[in-house]
Short mmCIF file of C-alpha atoms in Angstrom, two decimals:
data_model
loop_
_atom_site.label_atom_id
_atom_site.label_comp_id
_atom_site.label_asym_id
_atom_site.label_seq_id
_atom_site.Cartn_x
_atom_site.Cartn_y
_atom_site.Cartn_z
CA MET K 1 -5.67 -30.91 -13.47
CA PHE K 2 -3.87 -31.40 -10.68
CA ALA K 3 -2.64 -34.80 -10.21
CA GLY K 4 -0.66 -37.10 -7.30
CA LEU K 5 2.39 -37.81 -9.06
CA VAL K 6 5.70 -35.52 -9.40
CA GLY K 7 5.86 -33.57 -12.66
CA GLU K 8 2.04 -35.01 -13.78
CA SER K 9 0.18 -31.45 -13.02
CA GLU K 10 2.44 -29.49 -14.59
CA SER K 11 2.32 -31.82 -17.45
CA ARG K 12 -1.37 -32.08 -17.30
CA THR K 13 -1.44 -28.00 -17.62
CA ARG K 14 0.87 -28.20 -21.03
CA GLN K 15 -1.67 -31.00 -22.23
CA MET K 16 -4.71 -28.63 -21.71
CA ILE K 17 -3.01 -25.52 -23.21
CA GLN K 18 -2.06 -28.08 -26.37
CA LEU K 19 -5.34 -28.80 -26.82
CA ALA K 20 -6.92 -25.91 -26.72
CA GLU K 21 -4.78 -24.28 -29.34
CA ALA K 22 -5.57 -27.13 -31.42
CA LEU K 23 -9.02 -26.96 -31.06
CA ALA K 24 -9.03 -23.13 -31.79
CA PRO K 25 -10.68 -21.14 -32.55
CA CYS K 26 -12.40 -21.43 -29.12
CA ILE K 27 -13.48 -20.73 -25.59
CA LEU K 28 -11.85 -22.35 -22.59
CA TRP K 29 -13.85 -22.09 -19.78
CA ILE K 30 -12.34 -21.95 -16.50
CA ASP K 31 -14.97 -22.38 -13.54
CA GLU K 32 -13.96 -21.32 -10.42
CA ILE K 33 -10.64 -20.29 -10.96
CA ASP K 34 -10.25 -19.20 -7.08
CA LYS K 35 -10.16 -22.67 -5.82
CA ALA K 36 -7.16 -23.53 -8.02
CA PHE K 37 -5.15 -20.65 -7.20
CA SER K 38 -5.78 -18.95 -4.12
CA GLY K 39 -3.28 -18.80 -1.23
CA LEU K 40 -0.50 -19.76 -3.34
CA ASP K 41 2.31 -19.27 -0.97
CA GLY K 42 0.12 -20.98 2.17
CA LYS K 43 0.30 -24.35 -0.05
CA GLY K 44 2.25 -27.09 1.22
CA ASP K 45 2.68 -28.83 -2.44
CA SER K 46 6.45 -28.27 -3.07
CA GLY K 47 5.60 -25.63 -5.23
CA THR K 48 3.92 -27.72 -7.69
CA THR K 49 0.79 -24.99 -7.96
CA ASN K 50 3.04 -22.28 -8.36
CA ARG K 51 4.60 -24.18 -11.48
CA VAL K 52 1.20 -24.60 -12.72
CA PHE K 53 0.27 -20.92 -12.05
CA GLY K 54 3.10 -19.97 -13.68
CA THR K 55 2.96 -21.90 -16.89
CA PHE K 56 -0.80 -20.75 -16.72
CA ILE K 57 -0.57 -17.20 -16.87
CA THR K 58 2.55 -17.42 -19.10
CA TRP K 59 0.37 -18.87 -21.73
CA LEU K 60 -2.74 -16.08 -20.91
CA ALA K 61 0.05 -13.30 -21.79
CA GLU K 62 1.93 -14.84 -24.89
CA LYS K 63 -0.45 -17.05 -26.44
CA LYS K 64 -1.38 -15.86 -30.44
CA SER K 65 -3.84 -18.76 -30.79
CA PRO K 66 -7.28 -17.62 -30.95
CA VAL K 67 -8.36 -18.86 -27.31
CA PHE K 68 -11.11 -16.72 -25.69
CA VAL K 69 -10.48 -17.71 -21.85
CA VAL K 70 -13.44 -17.05 -19.19
CA ALA K 71 -12.46 -17.87 -15.76
CA THR K 72 -15.61 -17.43 -12.66
CA ALA K 73 -14.20 -16.59 -9.38
CA ASN K 74 -16.29 -16.28 -6.17
CA ASN K 75 -13.44 -15.19 -3.71
CA ILE K 76 -11.81 -13.34 -6.32
CA GLN K 77 -9.35 -11.09 -3.31
CA SER K 78 -7.81 -14.29 -2.72
CA LEU K 79 -6.15 -14.91 -6.28
CA PRO K 80 -2.89 -13.50 -7.20
CA ALA K 81 -2.61 -9.66 -8.34
CA GLU K 82 -0.57 -11.09 -11.03
CA MET K 83 -3.64 -13.02 -12.89
CA LEU K 84 -5.49 -10.27 -12.49
CA ARG K 85 -3.13 -7.16 -14.29
CA LYS K 86 -4.29 -6.56 -17.75
CA GLY K 87 -2.64 -8.45 -20.51
CA ARG K 88 -3.62 -11.88 -19.03
CA PHE K 89 -7.49 -11.23 -18.27
CA ASP K 90 -8.38 -8.16 -20.54
CA GLU K 91 -11.81 -7.41 -18.64
CA ILE K 92 -13.05 -8.12 -15.23
CA PHE K 93 -16.77 -8.20 -14.67
CA PHE K 94 -18.64 -8.34 -11.91
CA VAL K 95 -21.69 -10.56 -11.84
CA GLY K 96 -24.17 -9.22 -8.77
CA LEU K 97 -27.23 -10.04 -7.82
CA PRO K 98 -30.22 -9.97 -10.27
CA TYR K 99 -32.98 -7.50 -9.87
CA GLN K 100 -36.08 -7.34 -10.36
CA GLU K 101 -36.33 -7.55 -14.10
CA GLU K 102 -33.27 -9.54 -13.76
CA ARG K 103 -35.46 -12.02 -12.15
CA LYS K 104 -38.36 -11.69 -13.76
CA ALA K 105 -35.88 -12.40 -16.67
CA ILE K 106 -34.77 -15.61 -15.33
CA PHE K 107 -38.22 -17.11 -14.22
CA GLU K 108 -39.46 -16.84 -17.81
CA VAL K 109 -36.43 -18.65 -19.07
CA HIS K 110 -37.15 -21.44 -16.58
CA LEU K 111 -40.61 -21.70 -16.99
CA LEU K 112 -40.51 -21.12 -21.00
CA LYS K 113 -38.76 -24.69 -20.77
CA LEU K 114 -40.54 -26.17 -17.93
CA ARG K 115 -44.42 -25.27 -19.04
CA PRO K 116 -44.16 -23.56 -22.86
CA GLN K 117 -47.60 -24.00 -23.13
CA SER K 118 -48.82 -22.81 -19.89
CA ILE K 119 -46.41 -20.01 -18.83
CA LYS K 120 -49.35 -17.26 -19.17
CA ASN K 121 -51.05 -19.08 -15.97
CA TYR K 122 -47.92 -17.88 -13.86
CA ASP K 123 -47.86 -14.37 -12.33
CA ILE K 124 -43.81 -13.60 -13.37
CA ASP K 125 -44.46 -10.12 -12.00
CA ARG K 126 -45.38 -11.29 -8.43
CA LEU K 127 -42.64 -14.05 -8.52
CA ALA K 128 -39.57 -11.45 -9.08
CA TYR K 129 -41.18 -8.97 -6.89
CA GLU K 130 -41.34 -11.71 -4.00
CA THR K 131 -37.98 -12.70 -4.51
CA PRO K 132 -35.19 -10.53 -3.53
CA ASP K 133 -31.61 -11.30 -2.92
CA PHE K 134 -32.51 -14.65 -4.70
CA SER K 135 -29.62 -15.58 -6.80
CA GLY K 136 -30.88 -17.58 -10.68
CA ALA K 137 -29.53 -20.87 -9.24
CA GLU K 138 -31.70 -20.08 -6.04
CA ILE K 139 -34.52 -19.21 -8.54
CA GLU K 140 -34.41 -22.47 -10.48
CA GLN K 141 -34.44 -24.28 -6.64
CA THR K 142 -38.11 -22.84 -6.08
CA LEU K 143 -39.44 -24.11 -9.29
CA ILE K 144 -37.84 -27.34 -8.76
CA GLU K 145 -38.98 -27.13 -5.29
CA ALA K 146 -42.99 -26.26 -5.96
CA MET K 147 -42.80 -28.92 -9.23
CA HIS K 148 -42.40 -31.58 -6.58
CA ILE K 149 -44.97 -29.83 -4.48
CA GLY K 150 -47.16 -30.00 -7.15
CA PHE K 151 -46.28 -33.88 -7.67
CA SER K 152 -47.02 -34.30 -4.44
CA GLN K 153 -50.71 -33.52 -4.23
CA ASN K 154 -51.39 -35.25 -8.04
CA ARG K 155 -51.51 -31.44 -10.09
CA ASP K 156 -49.55 -29.15 -11.53
CA PHE K 157 -47.63 -26.68 -9.67
CA THR K 158 -48.82 -22.70 -9.11
CA THR K 159 -47.55 -19.54 -8.60
CA ASP K 160 -48.24 -19.81 -5.00
CA ASP K 161 -46.52 -23.13 -4.74
CA ILE K 162 -43.48 -21.15 -6.30
CA LEU K 163 -44.13 -18.68 -3.31
CA GLU K 164 -44.05 -21.56 -0.85
CA ALA K 165 -40.84 -23.19 -1.85
CA ALA K 166 -39.15 -19.73 -1.96
CA SER K 167 -40.30 -19.04 1.45
CA GLN K 168 -38.13 -21.69 2.50
CA ILE K 169 -35.42 -21.08 0.82
CA VAL K 170 -33.33 -18.54 2.77
CA PRO K 171 -30.34 -17.37 0.01
CA LEU K 172 -26.55 -17.39 0.12
CA ALA K 173 -27.34 -13.34 0.18
CA ARG K 174 -28.62 -13.53 3.84
CA THR K 175 -26.43 -16.29 4.89
CA ALA K 176 -22.92 -14.84 3.16
CA LYS K 177 -24.25 -10.71 4.02
CA GLU K 178 -20.88 -9.53 4.84
CA GLN K 179 -18.85 -11.62 1.88
CA ILE K 180 -21.18 -10.48 -0.86
CA GLN K 181 -20.98 -6.98 0.76
CA PHE K 182 -17.44 -6.86 0.40
CA LEU K 183 -17.75 -8.01 -3.33
CA GLN K 184 -20.14 -5.53 -4.18
CA ASP K 185 -17.67 -2.76 -2.36
CA TRP K 186 -14.97 -4.20 -4.43
CA ALA K 187 -16.46 -3.65 -7.62
CA ALA K 188 -18.16 -0.36 -6.84
CA ALA K 189 -14.36 0.83 -6.15
CA GLY K 190 -14.00 0.77 -9.53
CA LYS K 191 -12.09 -2.45 -9.29
CA ALA K 192 -14.57 -4.75 -12.15
CA ARG K 193 -17.19 -3.71 -14.55
CA LEU K 194 -20.47 -4.38 -13.18
CA ALA K 195 -22.09 -6.49 -15.73
CA SER K 196 -25.84 -5.53 -15.14
CA ARG K 197 -27.01 -2.70 -16.81
CA GLN K 198 -29.06 -2.44 -13.80
CA SER K 199 -26.01 -1.79 -11.84
CA SER K 200 -24.31 0.60 -13.81
CA LEU K 201 -27.04 2.88 -13.80
CA ASN K 202 -27.29 3.18 -9.77
CA ARG K 203 -23.31 3.81 -10.09
CA ARG K 204 -23.76 6.76 -12.65
CA LEU K 205 -27.12 7.86 -10.84
CA SER K 206 -24.98 7.52 -7.43
CA SER K 207 -21.78 9.28 -8.66
#
């Protein structure tokens, strides 16, 4: 959406809005919105980002067309407060790291795509138990690495191959522990709805 010529970013923003409304009813998905709008005051672009931001949040508040807007953010605390207030985004959900049962479901989803005929050969309960702190993307990567192990030995990959691959991956939950803990505390303070049913249950039990 952002461009180098003066006025082009603002024009592209208006075109995006017009296109979304022309396609309505539709879902407008904005991935990693924090990359575009974090630290607005410190951006030296002659106010372009601020103008794009102003156009976008005004449309969010005033739009009448059935465009359902969904945005993701890894660094939500860097977003301007006016973007997060009610009337623009109706709800904020915190998607934390998957719990054991959720990891099991993620393994099942990927294995059903990769090995639908032989999924019973994999110990999914063990895989879920042995991968604490793994995200969905990291679980998917363990399967890719396990496939490489099996292929290199001219055989299909096994549960042990997946566990071997997992042992070689350091999950983001450990390398960025402080940042993730901050987000978890931020969500637990009631600033977002917890997307995980298990997270909601834990919060109710601790309150």
